[in-house]
Coordinates of C-alpha atoms and ligand atoms in Angstrom, one line a residue:
Chain V
X197 CA -9.3 9.3 34.6
X198 CA -10.5 10.2 30.4
X199 CA -11.0 7.7 27.7
X200 CA -9.7 8.2 23.6
X201 CA -11.1 5.8 21.5
X202 CA -9.0 5.6 17.9
X203 CA -11.1 4.7 14.9
X204 CA -8.3 2.5 12.7
X205 CA -5.5 1.2 12.7
X206 CA -3.7 2.7 10.4
X207 CA -0.6 4.8 10.1
X208 CA -1.8 7.6 11.6
X209 CA -4.4 5.5 13.5
X210 CA -1.7 3.2 14.9
X211 CA 0.7 5.7 15.8
X212 CA -1.7 8.2 17.9
X213 CA -2.8 5.5 20.1
X214 CA 0.7 4.8 19.9
X215 CA 2.1 7.9 21.3
X216 CA -1.5 8.6 23.7
X217 CA -0.7 5.5 25.4
X218 CA 3.0 6.2 25.9
X219 CA 2.3 9.6 26.8
X220 CA -0.7 9.3 29.7
X221 CA -0.3 5.7 30.7
X222 CA -2.5 3.5 32.8
X223 CA -4.1 6.6 34.5
X224 CA -6.3 7.1 31.2
X225 CA -7.9 4.6 29.1
X226 CA -6.3 4.2 25.4
X227 CA -9.3 1.9 22.8
X228 CA -8.9 1.3 19.4
X229 CA -11.3 0.3 17.1
X230 CA -9.7 -1.3 13.8
X231 CA -11.7 -4.4 11.5
X232 CA -9.1 -6.3 10.7
X233 CA -7.2 -8.0 13.5
X234 CA -3.5 -6.8 11.2
X235 CA -1.0 -3.5 11.0
X236 CA -0.3 -3.6 7.0
X237 CA 2.8 -1.3 6.1
X238 CA 0.6 -0.1 2.7
X239 CA 3.3 0.7 0.7
X240 CA 5.2 -2.2 1.4
X241 CA 2.2 -3.9 -0.9
X242 CA 4.6 -3.3 -4.4
X243 CA 7.0 -6.0 -3.2
X244 CA 4.0 -8.5 -1.9
X245 CA 2.3 -7.2 -5.9
X246 CA 5.3 -8.2 -8.2
X247 CA 6.0 -11.2 -5.1
X248 CA 9.5 -10.9 -4.0
X249 CA 8.5 -10.0 -0.1
X250 CA 5.4 -12.1 1.4
X251 CA 2.3 -10.9 3.1
X252 CA 3.6 -11.8 6.6
X253 CA 6.9 -9.9 5.9
X254 CA 4.4 -6.7 5.4
X255 CA 2.2 -7.0 8.2
X256 CA 1.9 -9.0 11.7
X257 CA -1.1 -9.3 14.8
X258 CA -2.2 -6.1 16.6
X259 CA -3.8 -7.6 19.7
X260 CA -0.4 -9.2 20.7
X261 CA 1.2 -5.6 20.6
X262 CA -1.8 -4.0 21.7
X263 CA -1.7 -6.1 24.9
X264 CA 1.8 -5.0 25.4
X265 CA 0.7 -1.5 25.4
X266 CA -2.7 -2.5 27.5
X267 CA -4.3 -0.6 24.3
X268 CA -8.1 -2.5 24.7
X269 CA -8.4 -3.6 20.9
X270 CA -11.4 -3.8 19.2
X271 CA -12.0 -5.8 15.4
X272 CA -14.5 -4.0 15.1
X273 CA -15.6 -0.7 12.0
X274 CA -17.2 2.0 13.5
X275 CA -20.6 2.1 11.9
X276 CA -21.8 6.3 13.7
X277 CA -20.6 9.2 15.6
X278 CA -22.6 10.7 18.0
X279 CA -20.6 13.2 19.7
X280 CA -23.4 14.5 21.7
X281 CA -24.9 11.1 23.2
X282 CA -28.4 9.9 23.5
X283 CA -30.7 10.4 26.6
X284 CA -29.0 6.7 27.8
X285 CA -25.4 7.7 27.5
X286 CA -24.7 11.5 28.2
X287 CA -21.6 11.8 26.4
X288 CA -19.9 11.5 23.0
X289 CA -19.8 7.7 22.0
X290 CA -19.0 5.7 18.8
X291 CA -21.7 2.2 17.6
X292 CA -19.4 0.1 16.4
X293 CA -20.5 -3.6 14.2
X294 CA -18.0 -6.5 15.6
X295 CA -15.6 -7.8 12.4
X296 CA -14.1 -10.7 15.1
X297 CA -14.9 -13.9 14.0
X298 CA -15.8 -14.6 17.9
X299 CA -18.1 -11.8 18.4
X300 CA -18.8 -11.0 14.8
X301 CA -21.9 -8.9 13.4
X302 CA -22.5 -8.3 17.5
X303 CA -22.7 -4.0 18.6
X304 CA -21.6 -2.0 20.6
X305 CA -21.2 1.6 22.0
X306 CA -18.0 2.9 23.2
X307 CA -18.3 6.3 24.4
X308 CA -15.1 8.9 24.6
X309 CA -14.2 11.5 26.6
X310 CA -12.0 12.1 22.6
X311 CA -12.5 10.0 19.6
X312 CA -9.5 10.3 17.0
X313 CA -11.2 9.3 13.7
X314 CA -8.2 7.9 11.4
X315 CA -10.0 5.8 9.3
X316 CA -8.2 6.4 6.4
X317 CA -9.8 6.8 2.7
X318 CA -12.7 3.6 1.5
X319 CA -11.1 2.3 -1.8
X320 CA -14.2 3.2 -4.1
X321 CA -14.1 0.7 -6.7
X322 CA -17.9 1.0 -6.9
X323 CA -17.9 4.4 -8.4
X324 CA -15.8 3.5 -11.5
X325 CA -18.0 0.1 -12.7
X326 CA -16.1 -2.9 -13.5
X327 CA -13.1 -2.1 -11.6
X328 CA -11.4 -3.3 -8.7
X329 CA -10.1 -7.4 -7.4
X330 CA -13.3 -9.9 -8.5
X331 CA -14.1 -8.2 -11.7
X332 CA -11.4 -6.4 -13.6
X333 CA -8.5 -5.2 -12.5
X334 CA -5.9 -5.5 -9.6
X335 CA -5.4 -3.2 -7.1
X336 CA -2.4 -3.4 -5.0
X337 CA -4.0 -0.9 -2.0
X338 CA -4.2 -4.0 0.0
X339 CA -2.0 -6.6 1.2
X340 CA -4.5 -9.2 0.5
X341 CA -4.9 -7.6 -3.0
X342 CA -1.8 -7.9 -3.5
X343 CA -1.2 -11.2 -3.1
X344 CA -3.9 -11.4 -6.2
X345 CA -2.3 -9.2 -8.3
X346 CA 0.5 -11.3 -8.0
X347 CA -0.9 -14.3 -8.9
X348 CA -2.3 -12.4 -11.5
X349 CA 0.9 -11.3 -12.5
X350 CA 2.4 -14.7 -12.5
X351 CA -0.3 -16.2 -15.2
X352 CA 1.1 -13.3 -17.5
X353 CA 4.7 -13.9 -16.9
X354 CA 3.9 -17.8 -18.0
X355 CA 2.0 -16.4 -21.5
X356 CA 4.8 -14.9 -22.1
X357 CA 7.4 -17.9 -21.4
X358 CA 5.2 -19.6 -23.7
X359 CA 5.5 -17.3 -26.7
X360 CA 2.1 -14.8 -25.6
X361 CA 2.4 -11.2 -26.2
X362 CA 0.4 -9.4 -23.2
X363 CA -0.3 -5.9 -21.9
X364 CA -0.1 -4.1 -19.1
X365 CA -1.9 -1.3 -17.9
X366 CA -1.6 0.6 -14.9
X367 CA -2.3 4.0 -13.6
X368 CA -5.6 5.1 -12.3
X369 CA -9.4 4.1 -12.3
X370 CA -11.1 6.6 -12.3
X371 CA -11.0 10.6 -13.2
X372 CA -10.6 12.0 -9.9
X373 CA -8.1 9.0 -8.5
X374 CA -5.0 9.8 -6.8
X375 CA -2.0 7.8 -5.8
X376 CA -0.3 8.3 -8.6
X377 CA 3.3 7.4 -6.6
X378 CA 1.9 3.7 -5.4
X379 CA 0.8 3.0 -9.1
X380 CA 3.9 4.6 -11.1
X381 CA 5.5 2.8 -8.7
X382 CA 4.3 -0.9 -9.4
X383 CA 4.1 -0.6 -13.3
X384 CA 8.3 -0.1 -12.8
X385 CA 8.5 -2.8 -10.8
X386 CA 6.1 -5.0 -13.9
X387 CA 8.7 -3.9 -15.9
X388 CA 11.5 -4.7 -13.5
X389 CA 10.9 -7.9 -13.5
X390 CA 9.9 -8.7 -16.6
X391 CA 13.7 -6.7 -17.5
X392 CA 15.3 -9.2 -15.5
X393 CA 13.1 -12.4 -16.6
X394 CA 14.5 -10.6 -20.6
X395 CA 10.5 -10.9 -21.6
X396 CA 10.3 -7.3 -22.2
X397 CA 9.6 -7.7 -26.2
X398 CA 6.7 -9.6 -25.1
X399 CA 5.4 -7.0 -23.1
X400 CA 3.6 -3.9 -23.7
X401 CA 3.6 -1.6 -20.6
X402 CA 0.8 1.1 -20.6
X403 CA 0.7 4.3 -17.8
X404 CA -2.7 5.6 -17.8
X405 CA -3.5 8.5 -15.3
X406 CA -5.7 11.6 -15.3
X407 CA -2.8 14.1 -14.6
X408 CA -2.7 17.1 -16.9
X409 CA 0.8 16.0 -17.3
X410 CA 2.8 13.3 -16.0
X411 CA 4.4 13.7 -12.7
X412 CA 1.8 16.3 -11.0
X413 CA 1.4 12.8 -8.3
X414 CA -1.9 14.8 -7.3
X415 CA 0.2 17.5 -6.1
X416 CA 0.5 20.4 -8.9
X417 CA 4.1 18.4 -9.9
X418 CA 7.2 19.9 -8.7
X419 CA 10.0 22.3 -10.0
X420 CA 13.5 20.6 -9.5
X421 CA 16.4 21.6 -9.7
X422 CA 18.9 19.6 -11.6
X423 CA 22.0 19.6 -15.0
X424 CA 21.8 23.3 -14.9
X425 CA 18.0 23.9 -15.3
X426 CA 15.0 24.2 -12.8
X427 CA 12.8 21.5 -14.7
X428 CA 9.6 20.2 -13.6
X429 CA 8.8 16.8 -12.1
X430 CA 7.5 16.0 -15.8
X431 CA 10.4 15.7 -17.8
X432 CA 11.5 13.7 -14.6
X433 CA 8.4 11.0 -14.2
X434 CA 8.4 11.0 -18.4
X435 CA 12.0 10.0 -18.4
X436 CA 11.8 7.0 -16.1
X437 CA 9.0 6.1 -18.6
X438 CA 10.9 6.1 -21.2
X439 CA 14.3 3.9 -20.1
X440 CA 11.8 1.6 -18.3
X441 CA 9.9 1.5 -22.0
X442 CA 6.5 2.3 -20.9
X443 CA 4.4 4.3 -23.0
X444 CA 1.8 6.7 -21.3
X445 CA -1.6 7.7 -21.8
X446 CA -2.7 11.3 -20.0
X447 CA -5.8 13.5 -19.2
X448 CA -7.7 9.9 -19.4
X449 CA -10.6 9.6 -17.0
X450 CA -10.8 6.0 -16.6
X451 CA -15.5 5.6 -16.3
X452 CA -16.0 1.8 -17.0
X453 CA -13.8 -0.9 -17.0
X454 CA -15.0 -4.3 -19.1
X455 CA -13.3 -7.6 -19.0
X456 CA -9.6 -6.7 -20.9
X457 CA -10.7 -3.2 -22.5
X458 CA -10.7 0.0 -20.1
X459 CA -12.7 2.8 -21.2
X460 CA -12.3 6.3 -20.3
X461 CA -12.7 9.7 -21.4
X462 CA -9.3 12.7 -22.2
X463 CA -9.3 15.9 -21.5
X464 CA -10.4 17.3 -24.9
X465 CA -13.7 15.2 -24.5
X466 CA -13.2 11.9 -26.8
X467 CA -14.0 8.5 -25.2
X468 CA -11.7 6.0 -26.5
X469 CA -10.0 2.5 -25.0
X470 CA -7.7 0.5 -24.9
X471 CA -7.4 -3.5 -23.8
X472 CA -4.7 -5.1 -21.8
X473 CA -4.2 -8.5 -20.0
X474 CA -3.6 -7.3 -16.8
X475 CA -4.4 -4.2 -15.0
X476 CA -3.1 -2.2 -12.0
X477 CA -6.2 0.4 -11.4
X478 CA -6.1 2.6 -7.8
X479 CA -9.2 3.3 -7.7
X480 CA -11.3 6.7 -6.4
X481 CA -11.2 7.5 -2.4
X482 CA -13.8 8.5 -0.4
X483 CA -14.4 9.1 3.3
X484 CA -15.5 5.5 4.8
X485 CA -18.9 6.0 5.3
X486 CA -19.6 7.0 9.1
X487 CA -23.0 8.5 10.0
X488 CA -23.2 10.7 12.7
X489 CA -26.2 12.0 14.9
X490 CA -27.1 14.4 17.5
X491 CA -28.3 13.6 21.0
X492 CA -31.8 13.2 19.4
X493 CA -31.1 10.8 17.1
X494 CA -31.1 13.7 14.4
X495 CA -29.1 13.0 11.0
X496 CA -26.0 15.2 11.5
X497 CA -23.2 14.0 9.4
X498 CA -23.3 16.7 6.8
X499 CA -22.2 18.6 10.4
X500 CA -19.5 16.5 10.7
X501 CA -18.5 15.1 7.8
X502 CA -17.7 17.0 4.3
X503 CA -20.3 15.4 1.1
X504 CA -17.3 12.8 0.1
X505 CA -17.3 11.3 3.8
X506 CA -14.2 12.8 4.6
X507 CA -14.0 14.6 8.5
X508 CA -13.8 18.0 8.9
X509 CA -11.3 19.2 10.6
X510 CA -9.5 23.5 11.0
X511 CA -9.4 24.2 7.3
X512 CA -10.8 26.7 5.5
X513 CA -13.2 25.1 3.4
X514 CA -15.1 28.3 1.4
X515 CA -14.9 27.7 -1.8
X516 CA -12.7 29.5 -3.7
X517 CA -10.9 29.4 -7.8
X518 CA -7.7 27.8 -7.9
X519 CA -6.1 31.1 -8.2
X520 CA -7.3 32.2 -4.6
X521 CA -6.5 29.3 -3.3
X522 CA -3.6 30.2 0.4
X523 CA -1.8 27.7 2.4
X524 CA -3.4 29.2 4.9
X525 CA -6.2 26.8 3.8
X526 CA -4.7 24.0 5.2
X527 CA -5.3 22.5 8.3
X528 CA -2.8 22.4 11.3
X529 CA -4.5 20.4 13.8
X530 CA -6.8 18.2 12.5
X531 CA -9.6 18.9 14.6
X532 CA -13.5 19.0 14.2
X533 CA -15.1 22.7 14.6
X534 CA -17.7 21.8 15.8
X535 CA -17.3 18.5 17.9
X536 CA -13.6 19.9 19.4
X537 CA -12.6 16.7 21.2
X538 CA -12.9 14.9 17.6
X539 CA -9.4 14.5 15.8
X540 CA -9.6 13.0 11.9
X541 CA -5.8 13.2 11.6
X542 CA -4.1 10.9 8.0
X543 CA -6.4 10.5 5.0
X544 CA -9.8 10.8 7.2
X545 CA -9.0 14.6 7.1
X546 CA -11.3 16.8 4.6
X547 CA -9.7 18.6 2.8
X548 CA -9.8 22.1 1.3
X549 CA -9.3 21.6 -2.2
X550 CA -7.3 19.7 -4.2
X551 CA -3.6 21.0 -4.9
X552 CA -4.0 19.8 -8.5
X553 CA -6.0 22.5 -11.1
X554 CA -9.3 21.2 -11.0
X555 CA -9.8 20.2 -14.5
X556 CA -12.8 19.7 -17.1
X557 CA -13.2 17.9 -20.3
X558 CA -15.8 19.0 -22.8
X559 CA -18.4 17.0 -21.2
X560 CA -18.1 18.4 -18.0
X561 CA -16.2 15.5 -16.2
X562 CA -13.5 16.3 -14.1
X563 CA -10.8 14.4 -14.9
X564 CA -7.4 15.4 -12.7
X565 CA -6.1 13.7 -8.9
X566 CA -7.4 14.6 -5.7
X567 CA -4.5 15.4 -3.5
X568 CA -2.9 12.6 -1.9
X569 CA -1.9 12.0 1.5
X570 CA 0.7 10.1 1.8
X571 CA 2.3 7.9 4.6
X572 CA 5.1 11.2 6.6
X573 CA 1.6 13.7 6.8
X574 CA -0.1 10.8 8.0
X575 CA 1.8 9.3 10.3
X576 CA 3.1 13.5 11.3
X577 CA -0.3 14.0 11.7
X578 CA -1.7 11.4 13.7
X579 CA 1.5 12.4 16.3
X580 CA 0.2 15.9 16.5
X581 CA -3.5 14.3 17.5
X582 CA -2.0 12.5 20.0
X583 CA 0.4 15.2 21.6
X584 CA -2.8 17.7 21.9
X585 CA -4.6 15.6 23.4
X586 CA -2.3 14.4 26.1
X587 CA -2.0 18.0 26.0
X588 CA -6.0 18.9 26.6
X589 CA -6.3 15.7 29.1
X590 CA -2.9 16.8 31.5
X591 CA -3.8 21.1 31.3
X592 CA -7.3 21.6 29.9
X593 CA -8.4 23.5 26.7
X594 CA -5.8 25.8 25.7
X595 CA -4.4 27.0 22.2
X596 CA -3.4 23.6 21.3
X597 CA 0.7 24.1 21.1
X598 CA 1.7 21.3 18.3
X599 CA 0.7 21.6 14.5
X600 CA 1.1 20.2 11.0
X601 CA 0.3 21.7 8.1
X602 CA 0.1 19.9 4.9
X603 CA 1.3 23.6 3.8
X604 CA 4.3 23.8 6.1
X605 CA 5.3 20.3 6.0
X606 CA 7.3 18.4 3.3
X607 CA 6.9 15.6 2.2
X608 CA 9.3 12.6 0.8
X609 CA 8.4 9.7 -1.7
X610 CA 10.7 6.6 -2.2
X611 CA 10.2 5.5 -5.5
X612 CA 11.2 1.5 -5.9
X613 CA 11.8 0.7 -9.2
X614 CA 13.4 -2.4 -8.7
X615 CA 14.7 -4.9 -6.2
X616 CA 18.7 -6.3 -5.1
X617 CA 20.9 -4.5 -2.2
X618 CA 22.8 -4.3 -5.7
X619 CA 20.0 -4.3 -9.0
X620 CA 17.4 -2.4 -7.2
X621 CA 16.3 1.0 -7.7
X622 CA 14.6 4.0 -6.9
X623 CA 13.8 7.2 -6.9
X624 CA 14.0 9.7 -4.0
X625 CA 11.7 12.4 -4.4
X626 CA 11.3 15.3 -1.7
X627 CA 9.2 18.1 -2.3
X628 CA 8.7 21.4 0.5
X629 CA 6.3 21.9 1.4
X630 CA 3.8 19.6 0.6
X631 CA 0.8 21.8 -0.7
X632 CA 2.7 25.1 -2.7
X633 CA 3.1 28.1 -0.5
X634 CA 2.6 30.6 -3.3
X635 CA 3.4 33.9 -0.7
X636 CA 6.3 31.8 0.5
X637 CA 7.5 30.9 -2.6
X638 CA 6.4 33.1 -5.4
X639 CA 8.2 31.6 -8.4
X640 CA 7.5 27.7 -8.0
X641 CA 5.3 27.6 -4.9
X642 CA 7.8 25.3 -2.8
X643 CA 11.2 25.5 -2.0
X644 CA 14.3 24.5 -5.2
X645 CA 16.6 23.7 -1.8
X646 CA 14.7 21.1 0.1
X647 CA 12.3 20.1 -3.1
X648 CA 14.5 17.4 -5.8
X649 CA 14.6 14.1 -7.3
X650 CA 17.1 11.7 -7.5
X651 CA 17.2 7.5 -8.7
X652 CA 19.7 5.6 -7.6
X653 CA 20.2 2.3 -5.8
X654 CA 20.6 4.0 -3.1
X655 CA 17.3 5.2 -3.2
X656 CA 16.2 1.2 -2.9
X657 CA 18.2 1.3 -0.1
X658 CA 16.2 3.7 1.7
X659 CA 12.7 2.4 0.8
X660 CA 14.1 -0.9 1.9
X661 CA 15.6 0.8 5.8
X662 CA 12.3 2.5 6.5
X663 CA 9.9 -0.7 5.6
X664 CA 12.4 -2.0 8.2
X665 CA 12.5 1.7 10.2
X666 CA 8.6 1.5 10.3
X667 CA 7.5 -1.8 10.9
X668 CA 9.6 -1.1 13.7
X669 CA 8.3 1.1 15.7
X670 CA 4.9 0.3 14.4
X671 CA 5.9 -3.5 16.8
X672 CA 6.7 -1.0 19.2
X673 CA 9.9 -2.8 19.4
X674 CA 13.4 -1.2 21.8
X675 CA 13.3 2.8 21.4
X676 CA 10.4 2.9 19.2
X677 CA 9.4 6.3 19.6
X678 CA 12.5 8.2 18.9
X679 CA 12.7 6.9 14.8
X680 CA 10.6 9.8 12.3
X681 CA 6.8 9.4 11.3
Chain B
X72 CA 11.6 -5.6 -38.2
X73 CA 14.2 -3.7 -38.8
X74 CA 15.9 -2.4 -35.9
X75 CA 16.6 0.8 -36.9
X76 CA 14.3 3.4 -34.6
X77 CA 13.3 6.7 -36.1
X78 CA 12.8 9.0 -33.2
X79 CA 11.1 12.2 -33.0
X80 CA 7.2 13.6 -33.4
X81 CA 5.9 11.8 -31.3
X82 CA 5.4 12.1 -27.7
X83 CA 7.7 9.4 -25.8
X84 CA 11.2 11.0 -28.1
X85 CA 10.9 14.1 -25.8
X86 CA 11.9 13.5 -22.4
X87 CA 15.9 12.9 -21.9
X88 CA 17.3 9.3 -22.0
X89 CA 19.8 8.9 -18.5
X90 CA 23.1 8.4 -20.8
X91 CA 26.0 5.3 -20.4
X92 CA 27.3 7.1 -17.9
X93 CA 24.4 8.2 -15.3
X94 CA 23.8 4.6 -15.8
X95 CA 26.6 3.7 -14.1
X96 CA 27.4 5.9 -11.9
X97 CA 23.3 5.2 -10.4
X98 CA 25.0 2.3 -9.9
X99 CA 28.4 3.0 -8.0
X100 CA 28.1 0.9 -4.8
X101 CA 30.9 4.2 -3.2
X102 CA 28.5 7.1 -5.3
X103 CA 25.8 5.0 -4.2
X104 CA 26.8 5.1 -0.4
X105 CA 27.6 8.5 -0.6
X106 CA 24.1 10.0 -2.0
X107 CA 22.5 7.1 1.0
X108 CA 24.0 10.1 3.3
X109 CA 23.1 12.6 2.0
X110 CA 19.3 11.4 1.2
X111 CA 19.1 10.8 5.1
X112 CA 20.7 13.9 5.9
X113 CA 17.7 15.9 3.5
X114 CA 14.7 13.8 4.8
X115 CA 16.1 14.4 8.5
X116 CA 15.7 18.2 7.5
X117 CA 12.1 18.2 6.5
X118 CA 10.6 15.8 9.0
X119 CA 12.2 18.4 11.6
X120 CA 11.4 21.3 9.8
X121 CA 7.1 19.9 9.7
X122 CA 5.8 20.4 12.8
X123 CA 5.9 22.2 16.0
Ligands
LIG931 C1 -0.4 0.4 -2.7 C2 0.5 2.0 -1.7 C3 1.5 2.2 -1.5 C4 1.9 3.1 -0.9 N1 3.3 3.7 -1.1 C5 3.5 4.6 -0.4 C6 4.9 5.0 0.3 O1 5.5 5.0 -0.6 N2 4.9 6.3 0.9 C7 4.5 7.2 1.3 O2 4.6 8.1 2.4 N3 2.9 6.6 1.5 C8 2.2 5.4 0.6 N4 1.0 5.7 0.7 C9 0.2 6.1 0.7 C10 0.4 5.6 3.0 O3 -0.3 4.1 2.2 C11 -1.3 6.2 2.8 O4 -0.8 7.8 3.6 C12 -1.6 5.6 4.6 O5 -1.8 4.7 4.6 C13 -2.6 6.6 5.2 O6 -2.7 6.3 6.0 P1 -4.6 6.6 7.4 O7 -3.8 6.3 8.9 O8 -4.8 7.6 7.2 O9 -4.8 5.2 6.6 P2 -4.7 4.1 6.8 O10 -3.8 3.3 6.5 O11 -5.1 3.2 5.2 O12 -5.8 3.5 7.3 C14 -6.8 3.7 7.6 C15 -7.2 2.7 9.3 O13 -8.9 2.4 9.5 C16 -9.1 0.9 9.5 N5 -10.9 1.5 8.9 C17 -11.4 1.4 7.9 N6 -12.8 1.7 7.8 C18 -13.3 1.6 9.4 C19 -14.3 1.5 10.5 N7 -15.3 1.5 9.6 N8 -14.3 2.1 11.3 C20 -12.4 1.7 12.7 N9 -11.7 1.2 11.5 C21 -11.9 2.0 9.9 C22 -8.3 0.2 8.4 O14 -9.0 -0.5 8.7 C23 -7.5 1.1 8.9 O15 -6.5 0.1 9.4 C24 1.1 4.6 -0.6 C25 -0.6 3.8 -0.6 C26 -0.8 2.6 -1.2 C27 -2.3 1.7 -1.7

């Protein structure tokens, strides 16, 4: 009997656990360790943050689903990995600390044959002084944050209804923050809510970003065939903001937030500030801070994890100049090269380099987005890790058959920009591949045939469909395994 | 306040603005139903191509 431990019950970990259990059945044991009692469909937090969905529409209790699937669920956070075991336990194990109210603070050592680290990102609010909920800005990165953002947004709307002007600042809250798409989606939804209440004359909306040009989205932008031209996503993104009455500040690395004021440095080295009444800024991401120890209890964190805390996998981490980056640098199996029974799909793996070109200000501050890893690659990498582990359990060591590189995989991103079955709107974007392959597509880095951007009501329907489809899948409702990642 | 908008010489003046016709087609139910089908096919194609 094999024992597979999955850390994290987000898009990646939940997908991996579901497929491993489905394919391996009763004879093998699957354990999921995750600190929250809920699964949350993070992309719909945008709608919670503008009051269009309740928190219970975007989340459900994990325990019920795992009981049905016969997966052992431990509501706890992993603290350290011991891939060689220690003098007591003669195989790999993870130390976990319970967050379950009934056992809170208790620790346990959970041994494994295979470990899937799908712990996603740590929302590194501390990386920017004054940033984040409970401090000076809001967030929509978790549903709890999104509820709070909506409360604050409502109070600003009330002020506008009383005739007071309000300034809304949305974007990236760190010079290397990523997830621009989510922030972009949020500002468009805030603009929609304000417009719907006919309050736009009292609102100033500002988009602040570390992108060199708008529409970079941390993937170096993209080129799209449209209106007889090949245009860049810069045009697409700027047009969307203009249409919604939003002005922008770009090439800006936010380094400090004071109450009602964001201080930032620009690529040309200037230090400026912008005032706000409401602000939602995405923090920098890092790994969740797991430690690793060898058999003798020596710290081997740097063997398993990159300096940013993400797990090293089968990527080429040799430092290279931007011009030398290759599609082949990106991982395909998400397997740790040192401890080959450890895998890290989703956001938890360390990317070999950014996708956007690295930029530094005159003062030496790096101001550019880190690589985003959206839902689709997170789900797909979770699934292929599951299928490979299943094959390892059944067939023993072999060349892993299932592969999914972000340089060979496309992504579909639906940026909602309004709500309602006839009034809603969204921009649907597809890129193929996510990481440019300049050898295969020398002109534009990606396939022009499969990369596209299109605004319209259909996009809203798509986003709506995805919300229900992915929750159906995550809840394990009939035929869940047929639905794509 | 004057209603005249003097466009030009600031960054926000250069991106394309959708025309009334474009805005109409973005909400037109039958056209959008057709686009919904097209977009689904395009996304499915990308999903299928993405992993082996
Ligand atoms: C507001 C917002 C909107 C987004 N919208 C979209 C979108 O429209 N489309 C799209 O494709 N992507 C979108 N994304 C990105 C998408 O949500 C992520 O790509 C995806 O959630 C990553 O999946 P993951 O499993 O790697 O990480 P997560 O989903 O973050 O899951 C990580 C899991 O690990 C758990 N964990 C953390 N620490 C520990 C620990 N120490 N031990 C054990 N478990 C731990 C967490 O509790 C969580 O369950 C959005 C993101 C945000 C923030």
